[in-house]
Amino acid sequence: MDLFEAVFHGIIIASTPLVFAAIGELVVEKSGVLNLGVEGMMIIGAVCSFVVTIETGSYVYGVIAAIISGSIAASLFGFVTQYFLSNQVASGLSLTIFGLGMAALIGQSYTGLSLTEFPELNILTLNNIPILNNILFSYDYLVYVSIFLVFAVYYFLNKSKFGLILKAVGDNHDAAYSLGYSVKRIRFFAILFGGACAGLGGCYLSLVQTPFWVENMTSGRGWIALVIVVFSVWRPLWILVGAYIFGGITIIQLHIQGIGINIESQYLSMLPYIVTIFVLVFISTNKRRLTNNSPACLNKIFNADL
Amino acid sequence: MFKLEPRNEQSLFFVYFSPFISVIMSIFAGAVMFMVLGENPVEAMKIIFINPLKSLFGLSELMVKATPLIIIAIGLSLGFKAGVWNIGAEGQYTIGALCSGSLALALYPISGFWVLPLVLIAGIIGGSIWAAIPALLKTKFNTHEILVSLMLTYVAILLLSVMVHGPLRDPDGFNFPESRLFHYSALLPILIEGTRAHIGTIFALIIVFGAYVIMGKHVIGYQIRVSGESSKALSFSGYSKKTIIWICFLTSGALAGIAGAIDITGPVGQLVPSIPVGYGFTGIIVAFLGRLNPVGILFSGILLALTYIGGEAAQIKMSLPSAITGVFQGMLLFFLLATDVLVNYKIKLKRFFK
Amino acid sequence: MSKKFIGGLLLAILVGLAFYYQAIKGEDVVIDDGVTKVGFIYIGPIGDMGWSYEHDKARLAVEAEFGDQVETTYVESVPESQDAERVITELAQDHDLIFTTSFGYMNPTLKVAEAFPNVKFEHATGYKRNDNTSIYSARFYEGRHLIGLIAGGMTKTNTIGYIASFPIPEVVRGINAAYLAAISVNPTVEFKVIWLNTWFDPGKEADAAKALIDQGADVIMQHTDSPAAMTVAEQEGVYAFGQASDMIAYGPNAQLTSIIDNWAPYYILRTKDIIDGTWKSTDTWGGIDSGMVELAKISDKVPTVIKNLVEQANEGIVNGTLHPFTGPINKQDGSVWLVEGEVASDGDLLGMAFYVEGIDGMLPN
């Protein structure tokens, strides 16, 4: 692999957890719910998948555990916000606090253990075009799952009947309710889906990126995922763009340092955040796109049905 | 299952008793957790909730810890009421601390009664400027304020790091990333001899009272409340949504900034890179637990501070890992948030057979 | 809510507090049951596999050494800010000896030490002390010298990647020591340094390790705490050195050796002084000779020639004939730091804020 391919590869690996967490959160927000607990669900997914993989020796079980544990964590949020009508911002933050603590407890006796390499996808190999091969087909299968998931969500939201219902719930819950849809149940399932995706993002960290468990290993990635959702203006395919841009700046920033440029490293570390702000400003100048895509009932409480 | 029926007006009974219900519930849930972990639940609860209140040291530390939380939460509550989402109080707190710290270092070793007020004002200005950025972008370009303020938090923390590793470090400090200790005239006077309780706590009480008056009586408070409820009503009443956004951001930024200034001129006494420890985020929870009501925030700030201090004590006295504090805090918060529903709604159990 | 009600409530609370204050004033009772109590505060969680993990291992060694004679307590993840002083004070109320194990605890430790003259304090990696506060640190740069020798000998691409945390003297010293050693065995060697501005972010550490490897580094050194870089090196088939603890479990093929922080002998010694009543305030900067800095088993992949070189350097450092910073050494800008044969003073080392000649990049000023 030459440097370009290597950088590309690095960006994809660094961005995949963000893709998972962000696409899940996008569906949640499309249904009209703001869940700021992504970080907490991610870390729960990271620890549970690691523990299960160590105990069973199977990555498949590990990934399943991430999905289940992420959803369970999300269901806590779902219950208090949907059935007890709690404030979503505060509940999400509480979920993050709870998740970080719970994960540390679960993982206590698993620090210091390490896994072998995560299986890569080797079915597709185009040996005669090595560059394409390295750029496109040299990843573990979770990378492809993440991309598939983004397209699936795109299809679901724009082409399927259920997707339209979900968006209707997010845009005008009263109207959706009067049409006979169970707003709370739909939102609850969206929240579970978001948790499952965040769990997958977490397991990508603890199974693939760094195959071990340590406390606080998500280090703020859940927050970045939230940023990417708005960055995408709630359009699924743009999640990929947003996540790869963010991952890209992070990786390129490291490479710039490695080449040896004369600037304080803190300024370089600021780069991803500052660039994101500029991009956000740029995006938001297009008002029509913003209002067309953002769910109108985001972060509003609904109480009518069960 | 059950059904929630809106009440005609808030239940005064549950305004005061739902926090107790949730504390009792989390004490039970916590007891189960401690039993699973093989610890004595009664002892644990006593150490977390009672012991810090039994000594002057514990009480004074409770004041030190709760002060910035309350000040930040009060600022945030205005915005949250108006539907303006400032999630970046952590960054505003950091810049407030950085600005007031820089001034304190620049004035070193001048002494005088005017040093401290200037240093605190620098913190207010710093916090407001940092909060003005998302306000500006929101009003000019309609950029989502949650994200801009959140991103700026990371930038603020790194900026503090550059300054403390570079120009602000202690000239006699072997290039370690710490500023020198501030001159005594830049330090907050101590309230109770022999403890760290400082007059910042008085400021917090004044701010709580001020917010209570403004939100309850003043026209601005009315505008803010209206703005959160619907923007149509607002347009009838004179203030533009933009004005409200500016007011909310500048106020919450100023308060977060002074919280930062109070922390470094009070308990810390110097600039260090690790000043931001998440008060800005905890402040959000404090604001909502207090139901965005100044008096409620006063109590929720004290309660949250208590769980932190109690958690430390549980580590010391019972050798419990710090993670347990997080889990317990999370449970308590969930119960508090869930029981809030009782204030505005009645619970009706549904019959299985109709 | 009526104004009267609120006013009444506040008044009642104030009056209540005033009575309460009278009741509890001066009621801090200390029970001494003859057992020596030793407290520790850590910057990270004990499960960080790095800095705090090694301090906690040493705490357990103290418990194992003295059995029923001592009781130990720890508080983990204590930020170096407002909270530190409170935790230290809380420990000081019923402990005999307290280890504060991170630089940022320096001023809080001294403040508490003045308030509790009968309690003894030990602060790691700082420079201020008083009658009841000792300071201690380890000459990790000696270990860095040894791994620098191995790195210089093992690299095929003549490129060594270095993952650094914060630009503080401790870290800069390590980079310089490793560079000077590497260049002494391989004059064409080049160092690539990436600063992460965090001690602990496994994902970022892994990204940095990958970036360095992609840029041609085939040996990775780190001064951050998690084993992430080691696992990347293992996957990519390059070499790496562990940090703070033996990381062989994360890189059975990749790890050449690890610098191990071994605080146990020092902690046992100081606890014994307390038990015997012979504790005095001291300034300890222990190196390889004191056992504070150790190397894990050197990998079999390292040829005997290099192993012998390391062995010699190790002996030289222990018996004082070799100092990793011996002139001639120029600073990055070409100005002279040490002339031929001159040995760096401890003061110079303690505050080191410059790269030596030959390293690219910039340090904040």
Short mmCIF file of N, CA, C and O in Angstrom, two decimals, chain A residues 87-164:
data_model
loop_
_atom_site.label_atom_id
_atom_site.label_comp_id
_atom_site.label_asym_id
_atom_site.label_seq_id
_atom_site.Cartn_x
_atom_site.Cartn_y
_atom_site.Cartn_z
N ASN A 87 -37.72 14.97 30.20
CA ASN A 87 -36.99 15.83 29.28
C ASN A 87 -35.91 15.03 28.55
O ASN A 87 -35.12 14.31 29.16
N GLN A 88 -35.87 15.19 27.23
CA GLN A 88 -34.96 14.35 26.45
C GLN A 88 -33.50 14.72 26.61
O GLN A 88 -32.63 13.85 26.69
N VAL A 89 -33.21 16.03 26.66
CA VAL A 89 -31.81 16.44 26.80
C VAL A 89 -31.23 15.91 28.11
O VAL A 89 -30.17 15.28 28.14
N ALA A 90 -31.96 16.11 29.20
CA ALA A 90 -31.45 15.67 30.50
C ALA A 90 -31.37 14.15 30.57
O ALA A 90 -30.40 13.59 31.11
N SER A 91 -32.36 13.46 30.02
CA SER A 91 -32.33 12.00 30.06
C SER A 91 -31.15 11.45 29.27
O SER A 91 -30.50 10.49 29.68
N GLY A 92 -30.88 12.07 28.12
CA GLY A 92 -29.76 11.62 27.31
C GLY A 92 -28.44 11.80 28.04
O GLY A 92 -27.60 10.89 28.07
N LEU A 93 -28.28 12.95 28.68
CA LEU A 93 -27.04 13.18 29.43
C LEU A 93 -26.92 12.19 30.57
O LEU A 93 -25.84 11.67 30.87
N SER A 94 -28.06 11.91 31.23
CA SER A 94 -28.03 10.94 32.33
C SER A 94 -27.63 9.57 31.81
O SER A 94 -26.89 8.84 32.47
N LEU A 95 -28.11 9.22 30.64
CA LEU A 95 -27.77 7.93 30.06
C LEU A 95 -26.26 7.83 29.83
O LEU A 95 -25.66 6.77 30.04
N THR A 96 -25.66 8.94 29.43
CA THR A 96 -24.21 8.93 29.22
C THR A 96 -23.47 8.68 30.54
O THR A 96 -22.58 7.84 30.61
N ILE A 97 -23.88 9.38 31.59
CA ILE A 97 -23.25 9.18 32.90
C ILE A 97 -23.43 7.73 33.36
O ILE A 97 -22.48 7.05 33.76
N PHE A 98 -24.66 7.26 33.24
CA PHE A 98 -24.98 5.90 33.68
C PHE A 98 -24.17 4.88 32.88
O PHE A 98 -23.58 3.95 33.43
N GLY A 99 -24.14 5.07 31.55
CA GLY A 99 -23.46 4.11 30.69
C GLY A 99 -21.98 4.03 30.97
O GLY A 99 -21.40 2.94 31.04
N LEU A 100 -21.34 5.19 31.15
CA LEU A 100 -19.90 5.17 31.41
C LEU A 100 -19.59 4.42 32.70
O LEU A 100 -18.65 3.64 32.77
N GLY A 101 -20.42 4.65 33.74
CA GLY A 101 -20.21 3.97 35.00
C GLY A 101 -20.48 2.48 34.90
O GLY A 101 -19.69 1.65 35.34
N MET A 102 -21.62 2.16 34.29
CA MET A 102 -22.02 0.75 34.17
C MET A 102 -20.97 -0.03 33.38
O MET A 102 -20.60 -1.16 33.76
N ALA A 103 -20.50 0.56 32.28
CA ALA A 103 -19.52 -0.13 31.45
C ALA A 103 -18.25 -0.42 32.25
O ALA A 103 -17.68 -1.51 32.16
N ALA A 104 -17.85 0.55 33.05
CA ALA A 104 -16.64 0.35 33.86
C ALA A 104 -16.84 -0.80 34.83
O ALA A 104 -15.94 -1.62 35.06
N LEU A 105 -18.05 -0.90 35.41
CA LEU A 105 -18.32 -1.99 36.34
C LEU A 105 -18.29 -3.34 35.64
O LEU A 105 -17.68 -4.30 36.10
N ILE A 106 -18.98 -3.40 34.48
CA ILE A 106 -19.04 -4.66 33.74
C ILE A 106 -17.64 -5.11 33.32
O ILE A 106 -17.29 -6.29 33.39
N GLY A 107 -16.84 -4.13 32.90
CA GLY A 107 -15.55 -4.49 32.32
C GLY A 107 -14.42 -4.67 33.31
O GLY A 107 -13.31 -5.02 32.93
N GLN A 108 -14.73 -4.44 34.60
CA GLN A 108 -13.68 -4.44 35.62
C GLN A 108 -12.68 -5.58 35.50
O GLN A 108 -11.48 -5.38 35.53
N SER A 109 -13.20 -6.81 35.37
CA SER A 109 -12.27 -7.95 35.38
C SER A 109 -11.80 -8.32 33.99
O SER A 109 -11.20 -9.36 33.79
N TYR A 110 -12.07 -7.46 33.01
CA TYR A 110 -11.66 -7.77 31.64
C TYR A 110 -10.58 -6.82 31.13
O TYR A 110 -10.20 -6.89 29.97
N THR A 111 -10.11 -5.91 31.98
CA THR A 111 -9.00 -5.07 31.53
C THR A 111 -7.75 -5.93 31.53
O THR A 111 -7.57 -6.79 32.37
N GLY A 112 -6.90 -5.69 30.53
CA GLY A 112 -5.66 -6.46 30.45
C GLY A 112 -5.77 -7.65 29.53
O GLY A 112 -4.80 -8.37 29.33
N LEU A 113 -6.95 -7.90 28.98
CA LEU A 113 -7.09 -9.01 28.03
C LEU A 113 -7.12 -8.44 26.62
O LEU A 113 -7.46 -7.29 26.40
N SER A 114 -6.77 -9.27 25.66
CA SER A 114 -6.71 -8.78 24.29
C SER A 114 -7.24 -9.84 23.34
O SER A 114 -7.15 -11.03 23.60
N LEU A 115 -7.79 -9.38 22.22
CA LEU A 115 -8.34 -10.30 21.22
C LEU A 115 -7.39 -10.43 20.04
O LEU A 115 -6.52 -9.60 19.84
N THR A 116 -7.60 -11.46 19.26
CA THR A 116 -6.83 -11.57 18.03
C THR A 116 -7.48 -10.69 16.97
O THR A 116 -8.47 -10.01 17.22
N GLU A 117 -6.93 -10.74 15.77
CA GLU A 117 -7.40 -9.82 14.74
C GLU A 117 -8.81 -10.15 14.28
O GLU A 117 -9.18 -11.32 14.10
N PHE A 118 -9.59 -9.11 14.07
CA PHE A 118 -10.96 -9.28 13.60
C PHE A 118 -10.93 -9.78 12.15
O PHE A 118 -10.13 -9.34 11.35
N PRO A 119 -11.82 -10.72 11.80
CA PRO A 119 -11.78 -11.28 10.44
C PRO A 119 -12.05 -10.23 9.37
O PRO A 119 -12.96 -9.42 9.50
N GLU A 120 -11.24 -10.25 8.32
CA GLU A 120 -11.47 -9.34 7.21
C GLU A 120 -12.32 -10.01 6.15
O GLU A 120 -12.46 -11.22 6.12
N LEU A 121 -12.89 -9.20 5.31
CA LEU A 121 -13.71 -9.73 4.24
C LEU A 121 -12.80 -10.05 3.07
O LEU A 121 -12.18 -9.18 2.50
N ASN A 122 -12.70 -11.32 2.72
CA ASN A 122 -11.77 -11.67 1.66
C ASN A 122 -12.45 -12.32 0.46
O ASN A 122 -11.81 -12.94 -0.36
N ILE A 123 -13.77 -12.15 0.38
CA ILE A 123 -14.48 -12.79 -0.72
C ILE A 123 -14.17 -12.07 -2.02
O ILE A 123 -13.87 -12.68 -3.04
N LEU A 124 -14.25 -10.77 -1.96
CA LEU A 124 -14.05 -9.98 -3.17
C LEU A 124 -12.59 -9.60 -3.28
O LEU A 124 -12.09 -8.82 -2.49
N THR A 125 -11.89 -10.15 -4.25
CA THR A 125 -10.53 -9.67 -4.46
C THR A 125 -10.29 -9.49 -5.95
O THR A 125 -10.50 -10.40 -6.75
N LEU A 126 -9.89 -8.30 -6.28
CA LEU A 126 -9.56 -8.01 -7.67
C LEU A 126 -8.05 -7.89 -7.73
O LEU A 126 -7.49 -6.82 -7.60
N ASN A 127 -7.42 -9.04 -7.91
CA ASN A 127 -5.97 -9.02 -7.79
C ASN A 127 -5.28 -8.23 -8.89
O ASN A 127 -4.17 -7.75 -8.71
N ASN A 128 -5.97 -8.11 -10.01
CA ASN A 128 -5.30 -7.42 -11.10
C ASN A 128 -5.35 -5.90 -10.97
O ASN A 128 -4.63 -5.20 -11.65
N ILE A 129 -6.20 -5.38 -10.11
CA ILE A 129 -6.20 -3.92 -9.90
C ILE A 129 -5.89 -3.67 -8.42
O ILE A 129 -6.80 -3.43 -7.63
N PRO A 130 -4.64 -3.72 -8.06
CA PRO A 130 -4.31 -3.68 -6.62
C PRO A 130 -4.79 -2.41 -5.92
O PRO A 130 -5.18 -2.46 -4.77
N ILE A 131 -4.78 -1.26 -6.63
CA ILE A 131 -5.16 -0.02 -5.93
C ILE A 131 -6.62 -0.09 -5.50
O ILE A 131 -6.96 0.11 -4.34
N LEU A 132 -7.48 -0.45 -6.45
CA LEU A 132 -8.89 -0.59 -6.12
C LEU A 132 -9.08 -1.62 -5.03
O LEU A 132 -9.87 -1.44 -4.11
N ASN A 133 -8.33 -2.68 -5.16
CA ASN A 133 -8.44 -3.74 -4.18
C ASN A 133 -8.14 -3.23 -2.77
O ASN A 133 -8.89 -3.47 -1.82
N ASN A 134 -7.07 -2.45 -2.65
CA ASN A 134 -6.70 -1.94 -1.33
C ASN A 134 -7.70 -0.92 -0.82
O ASN A 134 -8.01 -0.87 0.36
N ILE A 135 -8.18 -0.10 -1.75
CA ILE A 135 -9.08 0.96 -1.29
C ILE A 135 -10.47 0.43 -0.98
O ILE A 135 -11.12 0.85 -0.04
N LEU A 136 -10.92 -0.52 -1.77
CA LEU A 136 -12.31 -0.95 -1.65
C LEU A 136 -12.52 -2.23 -0.87
O LEU A 136 -13.52 -2.40 -0.20
N PHE A 137 -11.60 -3.15 -0.97
CA PHE A 137 -11.92 -4.49 -0.46
C PHE A 137 -10.99 -5.00 0.62
O PHE A 137 -10.80 -6.19 0.76
N SER A 138 -10.39 -4.11 1.37
CA SER A 138 -9.41 -4.62 2.34
C SER A 138 -9.85 -4.38 3.77
O SER A 138 -9.04 -4.20 4.64
N TYR A 139 -11.15 -4.36 4.01
CA TYR A 139 -11.61 -4.04 5.36
C TYR A 139 -12.25 -5.25 6.03
O TYR A 139 -12.58 -6.24 5.39
N ASP A 140 -12.45 -5.12 7.32
CA ASP A 140 -13.24 -6.11 8.03
C ASP A 140 -14.70 -5.95 7.63
O ASP A 140 -15.09 -4.90 7.12
N TYR A 141 -15.53 -6.96 7.88
CA TYR A 141 -16.87 -6.90 7.30
C TYR A 141 -17.77 -5.86 7.95
O TYR A 141 -18.74 -5.41 7.36
N LEU A 142 -17.43 -5.42 9.16
CA LEU A 142 -18.28 -4.40 9.79
C LEU A 142 -18.28 -3.09 9.01
O LEU A 142 -19.27 -2.36 9.00
N VAL A 143 -17.19 -2.79 8.32
CA VAL A 143 -17.15 -1.58 7.50
C VAL A 143 -18.24 -1.66 6.44
O VAL A 143 -18.98 -0.70 6.21
N TYR A 144 -18.36 -2.83 5.81
CA TYR A 144 -19.38 -2.98 4.77
C TYR A 144 -20.77 -2.96 5.38
O TYR A 144 -21.70 -2.43 4.79
N VAL A 145 -20.89 -3.54 6.58
CA VAL A 145 -22.18 -3.49 7.26
C VAL A 145 -22.58 -2.03 7.48
O VAL A 145 -23.73 -1.65 7.25
N SER A 146 -21.63 -1.22 7.90
CA SER A 146 -21.96 0.18 8.20
C SER A 146 -22.44 0.90 6.94
O SER A 146 -23.41 1.65 6.97
N ILE A 147 -21.75 0.64 5.82
CA ILE A 147 -22.16 1.32 4.58
C ILE A 147 -23.52 0.80 4.12
O ILE A 147 -24.40 1.57 3.73
N PHE A 148 -23.69 -0.51 4.22
CA PHE A 148 -24.97 -1.10 3.86
C PHE A 148 -26.09 -0.49 4.69
O PHE A 148 -27.17 -0.15 4.18
N LEU A 149 -25.81 -0.35 5.98
CA LEU A 149 -26.82 0.19 6.90
C LEU A 149 -27.25 1.60 6.47
O LEU A 149 -28.44 1.93 6.52
N VAL A 150 -26.30 2.40 6.06
CA VAL A 150 -26.61 3.76 5.64
C VAL A 150 -27.56 3.71 4.44
O VAL A 150 -28.58 4.41 4.41
N PHE A 151 -27.24 2.85 3.46
CA PHE A 151 -28.11 2.77 2.29
C PHE A 151 -29.47 2.19 2.66
O PHE A 151 -30.50 2.62 2.14
N ALA A 152 -29.46 1.23 3.56
CA ALA A 152 -30.73 0.65 3.99
C ALA A 152 -31.61 1.71 4.64
O ALA A 152 -32.81 1.78 4.38
N VAL A 153 -31.00 2.54 5.49
CA VAL A 153 -31.78 3.60 6.15
C VAL A 153 -32.29 4.59 5.10
O VAL A 153 -33.43 5.04 5.16
N TYR A 154 -31.44 4.88 4.13
CA TYR A 154 -31.86 5.78 3.05
C TYR A 154 -33.10 5.22 2.36
O TYR A 154 -34.10 5.90 2.16
N TYR A 155 -33.03 3.94 2.01
CA TYR A 155 -34.15 3.30 1.34
C TYR A 155 -35.38 3.30 2.25
O TYR A 155 -36.48 3.67 1.84
N PHE A 156 -35.16 2.93 3.49
CA PHE A 156 -36.25 2.83 4.46
C PHE A 156 -36.97 4.17 4.61
O PHE A 156 -38.20 4.24 4.55
N LEU A 157 -36.20 5.26 4.77
CA LEU A 157 -36.83 6.55 5.03
C LEU A 157 -37.51 7.13 3.81
O LEU A 157 -38.53 7.80 3.91
N ASN A 158 -36.95 6.87 2.64
CA ASN A 158 -37.47 7.56 1.46
C ASN A 158 -38.40 6.70 0.62
O ASN A 158 -39.22 7.24 -0.11
N LYS A 159 -38.26 5.39 0.69
CA LYS A 159 -39.02 4.55 -0.22
C LYS A 159 -40.05 3.67 0.47
O LYS A 159 -40.97 3.20 -0.16
N SER A 160 -39.87 3.41 1.75
CA SER A 160 -40.78 2.45 2.36
C SER A 160 -41.92 3.17 3.09
O SER A 160 -41.79 4.32 3.50
N LYS A 161 -43.00 2.45 3.25
CA LYS A 161 -44.16 3.01 3.92
C LYS A 161 -43.83 3.32 5.38
O LYS A 161 -44.17 4.40 5.90
N PHE A 162 -43.12 2.38 6.03
CA PHE A 162 -42.80 2.60 7.44
C PHE A 162 -41.91 3.83 7.63
O PHE A 162 -42.05 4.57 8.59
N GLY A 163 -41.03 4.02 6.67
CA GLY A 163 -40.17 5.19 6.74
C GLY A 163 -40.96 6.48 6.69
O GLY A 163 -40.70 7.43 7.44
N LEU A 164 -41.95 6.49 5.82
CA LEU A 164 -42.79 7.69 5.71
C LEU A 164 -43.55 7.94 7.00
O LEU A 164 -43.66 9.08 7.46
#
